[in-house]
């Protein structure tokens, strides 16, 4: 796991040094950004909103493509990612949260937890929190072939670099930019949702955790940085809950719904949003009393619909 932190960082330092010595090509920067964007999107929409929170019902083809993209992101097999995230919601900022800055410190929540997690820990988490993910054949197949897709995600940009320049140096630069630099960007963006968004930002809703809405991570993490909204309404397909909270992932769910690739999109009625907002502003209740379990949230959604 150390390699996951150190090698991408080394690659960023290396390409910065290359740029200062005159070797820079916009093509490779674009390769890193586009490939990072696409794979991160597989995580935010596929792994997170679709698999863990079931915030919409995808067409089988959409589901397969999203999970495949997520599997290229170097953030672990979907069974593993989803199990850890399920545990995060169950214990958010309490003892047992895999990555909480208030319980274990900012850097621990950012990436040290990944380094310290043993395979026994992962096995336990999957067993306790991931049972439902193992019942889905697409999820299981992509998780079982995760290593293959990870290697593929490094070789593909190398091949693109080779065809772009016709040289082995191009293949090397494709690997470094589209492989390692890209992983640096997406890892830190996703890790920031766990660390920054439980530490810096504003809170609209009272929740049992310290989740925050952070506009910078909101944009960089394709909508996932509206994290206080997300902890207040985990099943909502949309994390940006007002017009100015840009939520790229959420916008694309609207698009898939419009063309019939997504159904049963979970929307929180305005009346319920407003009620929770006012309750949060005025309440003297403690956070435990205001927080809802997943079942209570579903109940309220039914009532409001
Ligand atoms: Zn969180
Ligand atoms: Zn979540």
mmCIF file of C-alpha atoms and ligand atoms in Angstrom, residues 88 198 227 231, ligand 1:
data_model
loop_
_atom_site.group_PDB
_atom_site.id
_atom_site.type_symbol
_atom_site.label_atom_id
_atom_site.label_comp_id
_atom_site.label_asym_id
_atom_site.label_seq_id
_atom_site.Cartn_x
_atom_site.Cartn_y
_atom_site.Cartn_z
ATOM 1 C CA UNK A 88 -17.914 4.425 7.150
ATOM 2 C CA UNK A 198 -15.064 15.663 7.470
ATOM 3 C CA UNK A 227 -20.559 15.602 1.827
ATOM 4 C CA UNK A 231 -24.461 12.111 5.113
HETATM 5 ZN ZN1 LIG B 1 -18.180 10.658 5.006
#
